[in-house]
Coordinates of C-alpha atoms in Angstrom, one line a residue:
M1 CA 7.7 -13.4 13.6
R2 CA 4.4 -14.4 12.1
F3 CA 2.6 -17.8 12.8
A4 CA 1.0 -19.8 10.0
I5 CA -1.8 -21.9 10.9
D6 CA -2.9 -24.4 8.3
H7 CA -6.6 -24.4 8.4
R8 CA -7.0 -26.3 5.3
R9 CA -6.8 -29.6 7.6
R10 CA -10.0 -28.7 9.4
R11 CA -11.8 -26.4 6.9
P12 CA -12.2 -27.8 3.2
I13 CA -12.9 -24.0 1.9
E14 CA -9.6 -22.8 2.9
G15 CA -8.2 -25.1 0.1
I16 CA -10.1 -23.2 -2.5
V17 CA -9.6 -19.7 -0.7
W18 CA -5.7 -20.1 0.0
P19 CA -4.3 -19.7 -3.6
F20 CA -6.3 -16.5 -4.0
R21 CA -5.0 -15.3 -0.9
Q22 CA -1.5 -16.0 -1.6
F23 CA -1.9 -14.3 -5.1
A24 CA -3.3 -11.2 -3.1
K25 CA -0.1 -11.1 -1.2
N26 CA 2.2 -11.2 -4.1
Q27 CA 3.6 -7.7 -4.8
T28 CA 3.1 -8.2 -8.4
S29 CA -0.6 -9.3 -8.2
S30 CA -2.3 -6.1 -8.1
G31 CA -0.1 -4.4 -11.1
L32 CA -0.8 -7.8 -13.2
V33 CA -4.5 -7.2 -12.4
L34 CA -4.3 -3.5 -13.4
L35 CA -2.6 -4.3 -16.5
G36 CA -5.2 -6.8 -17.5
C37 CA -8.1 -4.8 -17.2
A38 CA -6.3 -2.1 -19.1
L39 CA -5.8 -4.5 -21.9
A40 CA -9.3 -6.0 -21.8
A41 CA -10.6 -2.5 -22.2
V42 CA -8.4 -1.6 -25.1
I43 CA -9.2 -5.0 -26.8
W44 CA -13.1 -4.5 -26.0
A45 CA -13.2 -0.9 -27.4
N46 CA -11.6 -2.0 -30.6
S47 CA -13.7 -5.1 -31.3
P48 CA -16.8 -6.0 -32.9
W49 CA -18.6 -5.3 -29.6
A50 CA -17.1 -1.7 -29.1
R51 CA -20.7 -0.2 -28.9
S52 CA -21.4 -2.2 -25.9
Y53 CA -18.4 -1.1 -24.1
H54 CA -19.2 2.6 -24.4
E55 CA -23.1 1.9 -23.8
L56 CA -22.2 0.0 -20.4
W57 CA -20.1 3.0 -19.0
H58 CA -22.9 5.5 -19.7
L59 CA -25.8 3.7 -18.2
P60 CA -27.2 5.8 -15.7
A61 CA -27.2 4.7 -12.0
R62 CA -29.4 6.4 -9.3
I63 CA -28.5 6.6 -5.5
G64 CA -31.2 8.4 -3.0
I65 CA -34.8 8.2 -1.6
G66 CA -37.4 10.2 -3.2
S67 CA -36.5 13.8 -4.3
L68 CA -33.1 13.4 -2.5
H69 CA -30.9 11.3 -4.9
L70 CA -27.8 11.4 -7.0
E71 CA -28.0 10.1 -10.8
K72 CA -24.9 9.7 -12.6
S73 CA -23.3 7.5 -15.4
L74 CA -21.6 4.2 -14.2
R75 CA -18.2 5.8 -15.4
H76 CA -18.7 8.9 -13.2
W77 CA -19.8 6.9 -10.3
I78 CA -16.4 5.0 -10.7
N79 CA -14.4 8.1 -11.5
D80 CA -16.2 10.5 -8.7
G81 CA -17.1 8.0 -6.3
L82 CA -14.9 5.0 -6.1
M83 CA -11.9 6.9 -6.9
A84 CA -12.5 9.1 -3.8
V85 CA -11.9 5.6 -1.9
F86 CA -8.5 5.4 -3.9
F87 CA -7.5 8.9 -2.7
F88 CA -8.7 7.9 0.9
V89 CA -6.0 4.9 1.0
V90 CA -3.3 7.3 -0.8
G91 CA -4.1 10.0 1.9
L92 CA -3.9 7.2 4.5
E93 CA -0.3 6.3 3.1
I94 CA 0.9 9.7 2.9
K95 CA 0.0 10.4 6.7
R96 CA 1.7 7.1 7.6
E97 CA 4.8 7.9 5.5
I98 CA 4.9 11.5 7.2
L99 CA 4.6 10.3 10.7
V100 CA 6.7 7.1 10.9
G101 CA 8.1 6.2 7.4
E102 CA 10.5 7.6 5.0
L103 CA 9.3 11.2 5.2
S104 CA 9.1 11.4 8.9
T105 CA 12.4 13.4 9.3
R106 CA 14.1 16.1 7.4
R107 CA 17.3 14.0 6.4
Q108 CA 15.2 11.1 5.4
A109 CA 12.5 12.9 3.2
I110 CA 14.7 15.6 1.6
L111 CA 16.0 13.1 -1.3
P112 CA 12.5 11.5 -2.1
V113 CA 11.0 15.0 -1.7
V114 CA 13.5 16.9 -4.1
A115 CA 13.4 13.9 -6.6
A116 CA 9.5 14.1 -6.8
L117 CA 9.7 17.8 -7.3
G118 CA 11.9 17.5 -10.1
G119 CA 9.7 14.4 -11.4
M120 CA 6.7 16.8 -11.5
A121 CA 8.3 20.1 -12.4
I122 CA 10.0 18.8 -15.6
P123 CA 7.2 16.8 -17.1
A124 CA 4.9 19.8 -16.8
A125 CA 7.3 22.5 -18.1
L126 CA 7.8 20.0 -21.2
Y127 CA 4.0 19.4 -21.7
L128 CA 3.7 23.4 -21.9
A129 CA 6.5 24.0 -24.1
C130 CA 4.8 21.3 -26.5
N131 CA 1.6 23.4 -26.3
R132 CA 2.5 26.7 -25.8
G133 CA -0.3 29.0 -26.6
G134 CA -2.8 26.3 -27.5
E135 CA -6.1 25.4 -26.0
T136 CA -4.7 21.9 -25.1
I137 CA -2.6 23.5 -22.6
D138 CA -4.9 22.4 -19.7
G139 CA -3.2 19.0 -19.9
W140 CA -0.1 19.9 -18.0
G141 CA -0.9 18.0 -15.0
I142 CA -1.3 14.8 -16.9
P143 CA 2.5 13.9 -17.1
M144 CA 3.2 14.7 -13.6
A145 CA 1.9 11.6 -11.9
T146 CA 3.3 8.3 -11.1
D147 CA 1.3 4.7 -10.6
I148 CA 2.7 3.4 -7.7
A149 CA 0.9 0.0 -8.1
F150 CA 2.2 -0.4 -11.6
V151 CA 5.6 0.8 -10.6
L152 CA 6.2 -1.8 -7.7
G153 CA 4.5 -4.4 -9.7
V154 CA 7.0 -3.9 -12.4
L155 CA 9.9 -3.5 -10.2
A156 CA 9.0 -6.8 -8.3
L157 CA 9.7 -8.6 -11.7
L158 CA 13.5 -8.1 -11.0
G159 CA 12.8 -10.1 -7.6
R160 CA 15.7 -10.1 -5.0
R161 CA 18.0 -8.2 -7.4
V162 CA 16.4 -4.8 -6.5
P163 CA 17.9 -3.3 -3.2
T164 CA 15.2 -2.5 -0.5
A165 CA 16.6 1.1 -0.5
L166 CA 15.9 1.3 -4.0
K167 CA 12.2 0.2 -3.6
V168 CA 11.7 2.4 -0.7
F169 CA 13.1 5.4 -2.7
L170 CA 10.7 5.0 -5.7
A171 CA 8.0 4.3 -3.4
A172 CA 8.3 7.2 -1.6
V173 CA 8.8 9.4 -4.7
A174 CA 5.4 7.9 -6.2
I175 CA 3.5 8.6 -3.0
L176 CA 4.9 12.2 -3.0
D177 CA 3.7 12.4 -6.6
D178 CA 0.2 11.2 -5.5
L179 CA 0.3 14.1 -2.9
G180 CA 1.3 16.5 -5.9
A181 CA -1.7 15.3 -8.0
I182 CA -4.2 15.7 -5.2
V183 CA -2.9 19.2 -5.0
I184 CA -3.1 19.9 -8.6
I185 CA -6.5 18.3 -8.9
A186 CA -7.9 20.6 -6.3
V187 CA -6.3 23.8 -7.5
G188 CA -5.9 23.3 -11.0
Y189 CA -9.1 21.3 -12.3
S190 CA -11.7 22.7 -10.0
R191 CA -14.6 24.6 -11.9
G192 CA -17.4 26.9 -10.8
I193 CA -16.9 27.0 -7.3
S194 CA -20.1 27.3 -5.2
L195 CA -19.2 29.1 -1.9
G196 CA -22.3 27.7 -0.2
A197 CA -21.4 24.1 -0.9
L198 CA -17.8 24.7 -0.1
A199 CA -18.7 26.1 3.2
V200 CA -20.9 23.1 4.2
G201 CA -17.9 21.0 3.1
L202 CA -15.6 23.0 5.4
L203 CA -18.2 22.4 8.1
F204 CA -18.0 18.7 7.6
L205 CA -14.0 18.7 7.5
A206 CA -14.2 20.6 10.9
S207 CA -16.3 17.8 12.5
L208 CA -13.8 15.5 11.3
V209 CA -11.1 17.5 12.7
G210 CA -13.3 17.7 16.0
A211 CA -13.7 14.0 16.1
N212 CA -10.0 13.3 15.9
L213 CA -9.5 15.6 18.8
L214 CA -12.1 14.1 20.6
H215 CA -10.4 10.7 20.2
V216 CA -13.3 9.0 18.2
R217 CA -11.9 5.8 17.2
S218 CA -15.0 4.0 15.6
P219 CA -15.2 4.1 11.7
V220 CA -18.5 4.9 11.6
P221 CA -18.4 8.5 12.4
Y222 CA -15.6 9.3 10.1
G223 CA -17.3 7.1 7.3
L224 CA -20.5 9.2 7.6
L225 CA -18.7 12.5 8.0
G226 CA -16.5 11.8 5.0
L227 CA -19.6 11.1 2.7
G228 CA -21.0 14.3 3.8
L229 CA -17.8 15.9 2.7
W230 CA -17.8 14.1 -0.6
V231 CA -21.3 15.3 -1.2
A232 CA -20.5 18.8 -0.3
L233 CA -17.6 18.9 -2.6
L234 CA -19.4 17.3 -5.2
Q235 CA -21.9 20.3 -5.3
S236 CA -19.3 23.0 -4.8
G237 CA -17.2 22.4 -7.9
V238 CA -14.0 21.2 -6.2
H239 CA -13.4 17.6 -7.5
P240 CA -15.1 15.2 -4.9
T241 CA -12.4 12.6 -5.0
I242 CA -10.3 15.3 -2.9
A243 CA -12.9 14.5 0.0
G244 CA -11.2 11.0 0.3
A245 CA -7.8 12.4 1.0
L246 CA -9.0 15.3 3.2
T247 CA -10.9 12.6 5.2
A248 CA -7.7 10.3 5.4
L249 CA -5.8 13.1 7.1
T250 CA -8.1 13.3 10.1
I251 CA -8.2 9.6 11.0
P252 CA -6.3 9.0 14.3
A253 CA -2.9 7.6 14.3
R254 CA -2.3 6.9 17.7
P255 CA -2.9 3.6 19.8
V256 CA -4.9 3.6 23.2
L257 CA -2.5 1.4 24.6
D258 CA 1.3 1.8 24.6
D259 CA 3.5 -1.4 24.1
R260 CA 4.1 -2.0 27.7
E261 CA 0.3 -2.0 28.5
F262 CA -0.3 -4.2 25.7
L263 CA 1.9 -6.7 27.0
R264 CA 0.7 -6.5 30.6
H265 CA -2.8 -7.1 29.8
G266 CA -2.2 -9.6 27.1
R267 CA -0.2 -11.9 29.4
Q268 CA -2.7 -11.5 32.1
L269 CA -5.5 -12.5 29.8
L270 CA -3.5 -15.3 28.2
G271 CA -3.1 -16.6 31.7
E272 CA -6.7 -16.2 32.5
F273 CA -7.5 -18.1 29.4
E274 CA -4.9 -21.0 30.1
R275 CA -6.4 -21.4 33.6
G276 CA -9.7 -22.2 31.7
G277 CA -8.4 -25.9 31.7
E278 CA -9.1 -28.3 28.8
A279 CA -12.6 -27.2 27.8
T280 CA -13.0 -25.3 24.7
A281 CA -14.1 -21.4 24.6
L282 CA -17.6 -22.5 23.6
K283 CA -17.9 -24.4 27.0
D284 CA -15.9 -22.4 29.2
E285 CA -17.3 -18.7 30.1
R286 CA -13.8 -17.8 31.5
K287 CA -11.9 -18.6 28.4
L288 CA -14.4 -16.9 26.2
S289 CA -14.2 -14.0 28.3
A290 CA -10.6 -13.8 28.1
A291 CA -10.6 -14.2 24.2
Q292 CA -12.9 -11.3 23.6
Q293 CA -10.9 -9.3 26.3
M294 CA -8.2 -9.9 24.1
E295 CA -9.4 -8.9 20.8
D296 CA -10.6 -5.5 22.5
V297 CA -6.9 -5.2 23.7
C298 CA -5.5 -6.1 20.2
E299 CA -7.9 -3.2 19.0
Q300 CA -6.6 -0.8 21.3
I301 CA -3.1 -1.4 20.3
E302 CA -3.9 -1.0 16.4
T303 CA -4.7 2.5 15.4
P304 CA -7.7 3.4 13.1
L305 CA -5.5 4.7 10.3
Q306 CA -3.7 1.0 10.4
R307 CA -7.2 -0.8 10.4
F308 CA -8.6 1.4 7.6
E309 CA -5.6 0.8 5.4
H310 CA -5.4 -2.9 6.2
T311 CA -9.1 -3.4 5.4
L312 CA -9.5 -1.0 2.3
S313 CA -6.1 -1.6 0.6
P314 CA -7.1 -5.0 -1.2
W315 CA -10.5 -3.6 -2.2
V316 CA -8.6 -0.7 -4.0
S317 CA -5.9 -2.9 -5.4
F318 CA -8.2 -5.6 -6.6
L319 CA -11.6 -3.7 -7.3
V320 CA -11.5 0.0 -7.4
M321 CA -8.3 0.4 -9.6
P322 CA -9.1 -2.5 -11.9
L323 CA -12.7 -1.0 -12.4
F324 CA -11.2 2.4 -13.1
A325 CA -8.8 0.9 -15.7
L326 CA -11.6 -1.0 -17.2
A327 CA -13.9 2.0 -17.5
N328 CA -11.3 4.4 -18.7
A329 CA -8.4 2.6 -20.6
G330 CA -10.8 1.7 -23.7
V331 CA -9.8 3.9 -26.5
T332 CA -10.5 3.5 -29.9
V333 CA -7.4 3.1 -31.8
R334 CA -7.7 4.9 -35.0
A335 CA -5.0 4.9 -38.0
D336 CA -4.7 8.7 -37.7
L337 CA -3.7 8.6 -33.8
W338 CA 0.0 6.8 -35.1
T339 CA 0.4 9.7 -37.5
A340 CA -0.1 12.3 -34.5
G341 CA 3.3 13.1 -34.2
A342 CA 2.8 16.6 -34.3
R343 CA -0.1 16.7 -32.0
P344 CA 0.5 18.8 -29.2
I345 CA -1.1 16.7 -26.7
M346 CA 0.5 13.4 -27.5
L347 CA 3.7 14.9 -28.0
G348 CA 3.6 16.9 -24.5
V349 CA 2.5 13.6 -22.6
L350 CA 5.0 11.7 -24.3
A351 CA 7.9 14.1 -23.6
G352 CA 6.9 14.5 -20.1
L353 CA 6.3 11.0 -19.0
V354 CA 9.2 9.3 -20.9
V355 CA 11.9 12.0 -20.9
G356 CA 10.8 14.6 -18.3
K357 CA 10.2 12.1 -15.6
P358 CA 13.5 10.5 -15.6
L359 CA 15.2 13.8 -16.4
G360 CA 13.6 15.6 -13.6
I361 CA 14.2 12.9 -10.8
L362 CA 17.6 12.5 -11.8
L363 CA 18.6 16.1 -12.3
F364 CA 16.9 17.4 -8.9
S365 CA 18.6 14.3 -6.9
W366 CA 22.1 15.1 -8.4
A367 CA 21.6 18.6 -7.4
A368 CA 20.6 17.6 -3.8
T369 CA 23.6 15.4 -3.4
R370 CA 25.8 18.3 -5.1
I371 CA 25.0 20.7 -2.6
R372 CA 25.3 17.8 0.1
A373 CA 21.5 18.5 1.3
A374 CA 21.1 14.6 0.7
S375 CA 23.0 11.4 -0.2
L376 CA 22.1 8.6 -2.1
P377 CA 20.5 5.6 -0.2
S378 CA 22.6 2.9 0.8
G379 CA 23.8 0.5 -1.6
V380 CA 22.4 2.6 -4.5
G381 CA 24.5 4.2 -7.2
W382 CA 23.3 6.5 -10.1
P383 CA 22.9 3.8 -12.9
Q384 CA 20.2 2.1 -10.6
L385 CA 18.6 5.4 -9.6
A386 CA 18.3 6.0 -13.5
G387 CA 16.4 2.7 -13.9
V388 CA 13.9 3.5 -11.4
A389 CA 13.6 7.3 -12.3
W390 CA 12.6 5.8 -15.8
L391 CA 9.9 3.7 -14.2
G392 CA 8.5 6.8 -12.8
G393 CA 7.3 7.6 -16.2
I394 CA 4.6 5.0 -15.7
G395 CA 1.5 7.4 -15.2
F396 CA -1.4 5.5 -15.9
T397 CA -4.1 5.5 -13.2
M398 CA -3.5 9.1 -12.0
S399 CA -2.4 10.4 -15.6
I400 CA -5.6 8.9 -17.2
F401 CA -7.8 10.6 -14.2
I402 CA -6.3 14.0 -14.8
S403 CA -7.1 13.6 -18.6
H404 CA -10.7 13.4 -17.9
L405 CA -10.6 16.5 -16.0
A406 CA -8.6 18.3 -18.7
F407 CA -10.1 17.1 -21.8
R408 CA -13.3 15.7 -23.6
G409 CA -14.0 13.7 -26.4
A410 CA -11.0 13.3 -29.3
E411 CA -8.5 15.2 -27.0
M412 CA -9.0 13.1 -24.2
E413 CA -8.9 9.9 -26.3
E414 CA -5.6 11.2 -27.5
A415 CA -4.2 11.9 -24.4
K416 CA -5.1 8.3 -23.1
V417 CA -3.3 6.7 -25.9
A418 CA -0.3 8.8 -25.1
I419 CA -0.5 7.7 -21.6
L420 CA -0.6 4.0 -22.5
V421 CA 2.2 4.2 -24.9
A422 CA 4.3 6.3 -22.5
S423 CA 3.7 4.0 -19.7
T424 CA 4.7 0.9 -21.8
L425 CA 7.8 2.6 -23.0
A426 CA 8.8 3.8 -19.5
S427 CA 8.3 0.2 -18.2
L428 CA 10.5 -1.3 -21.0
G429 CA 13.3 1.2 -20.6
G430 CA 13.2 0.9 -16.9
L431 CA 13.6 -2.7 -16.9
S432 CA 16.1 -2.6 -19.6
V433 CA 18.2 -0.4 -17.5
L434 CA 17.9 -2.3 -14.3
H435 CA 18.4 -5.6 -15.9
R436 CA 22.0 -4.3 -16.7
V437 CA 22.9 -2.5 -13.8
L438 CA 21.4 -4.8 -10.9
P439 CA 23.7 -7.5 -9.7
P440 CA 23.0 -11.1 -10.8
R441 CA 20.2 -12.9 -8.9
D442 CA 22.6 -15.2 -6.9
A443 CA 24.9 -12.2 -5.8
A444 CA 21.6 -10.3 -4.8
G445 CA 20.5 -13.5 -2.8
A446 CA 23.7 -13.7 -1.1
D447 CA 23.9 -10.1 -0.2
R448 CA 20.2 -10.4 1.5
A449 CA 21.4 -13.4 3.4
A450 CA 24.1 -11.0 5.1
P451 CA 23.4 -9.5 8.4
A452 CA 22.0 -5.9 8.2
E453 CA 24.7 -3.3 8.2
P454 CA 24.4 0.3 9.3
A455 CA 23.5 2.6 6.3
A456 CA 26.5 4.8 6.6
N457 CA 26.1 7.0 3.8
A458 CA 22.1 7.2 4.0
P459 CA 21.0 10.6 5.4
G460 CA 20.7 10.2 9.2
G461 CA 22.4 6.9 9.3
G462 CA 20.4 4.1 10.7
F463 CA 19.6 0.5 9.4
R464 CA 18.1 -0.5 6.2
P465 CA 14.4 -0.8 6.3
K466 CA 12.8 -4.1 5.7
D467 CA 9.8 -3.3 3.6
P468 CA 9.0 -0.3 1.3
P469 CA 6.0 1.8 1.9
G470 CA 2.9 0.3 0.9
V471 CA 4.4 -3.3 0.9
R472 CA 4.8 -4.2 4.5
S473 CA 4.8 -7.5 6.3
A474 CA 1.6 -8.4 8.1
G475 CA 1.7 -7.3 11.7
T476 CA 4.1 -4.5 11.3
R477 CA 3.3 -1.5 13.3
S478 CA 3.0 1.8 11.0
S479 CA 2.0 4.5 13.3
P480 CA 2.9 5.9 16.6

């Protein structure tokens, strides 16, 4: 249960802020902002002010004191710095799903794991087939990714017609794709490894693990050690954004208090607060003390992983990813690009995302159900799975990120155009299929109103989950 308090009657500023808060809570909002920034970048890069677009992102920015400093272009600070925060949040989501989410048991995890493997293997194989023996073979990782923000945003356009189990499956596949992309970046796109800097990075990582084992819960040590790990990896040749994912895996995911202790302390403090009488907390020291202790108790039931994710997710959704799109999606659309059908990069990316993604997800899922290793989610059929498999071809953020690691110059521009075209085709194709196969809106609404039924044919049984990963209601516990 959530308690809504209308502060607007007491604070006029709430009347201004409230619409923006509601927009941020909407599942489609982050995807719309991301799409808007991508379109703005393309329009800007092909306008009479195109030169200003490219000059802006190449402006140098320096951080440091005296001789100890780092200087990079704005685009590099976004791609190497801010995107490390994106990878940190992705790492938190992966850890949460492994601990308590759709990947927490073998029976729950097997179908999305197998589907994600197919959704990475087949696109990579198709890209390699299109670029066999050429210098463009380094782009094999581009079509393997799925953009979870875009995918869930597009899926939300269908509203209540989409079964919750279908959202959960697609979100789990996208999160596993992110995990695969992190491994690919670390292994396939690291250049000129410096063993000395890498050793320093390992010391920082060991310190992060030590902080976890010592039950350190303050965010400050993890932030400082994570920053040190980022600098070490930047100097080592391993892509520094990996520091975000590694740091996330060390963040504690256990509360100090269990449910019974929280309830006992909470009742005692609420009783103490009630005994304070009619005076406000500003006048009554006992009330103020009870309120402050209640705040401490609430912090002890919430895990550091939850606090980090709750705090950073809006910043990543509405600042980091839009900035990344604005800085990197601005490709100059030349006439010769549209006649590039025989170009291996464009052909490989298009084939991988538009054909390979849905084919891999469906083929591997079918194989898993055929050998009875898994079964389809409750209330989900193969036509619906085909629709979300097609949406899996929306690569965008991670695909563009990998294209910057794989290519430079005209080859990178070609790859980004192919990603934008493929993501558009995957969106339209997936929406078209789902619009045809999902029940009408009224029927879907009636299904939601019915009491929850046990998911008899779901792996391991159980009830249908209420929220997909990454789209949880406020106040929902997500860590043990």
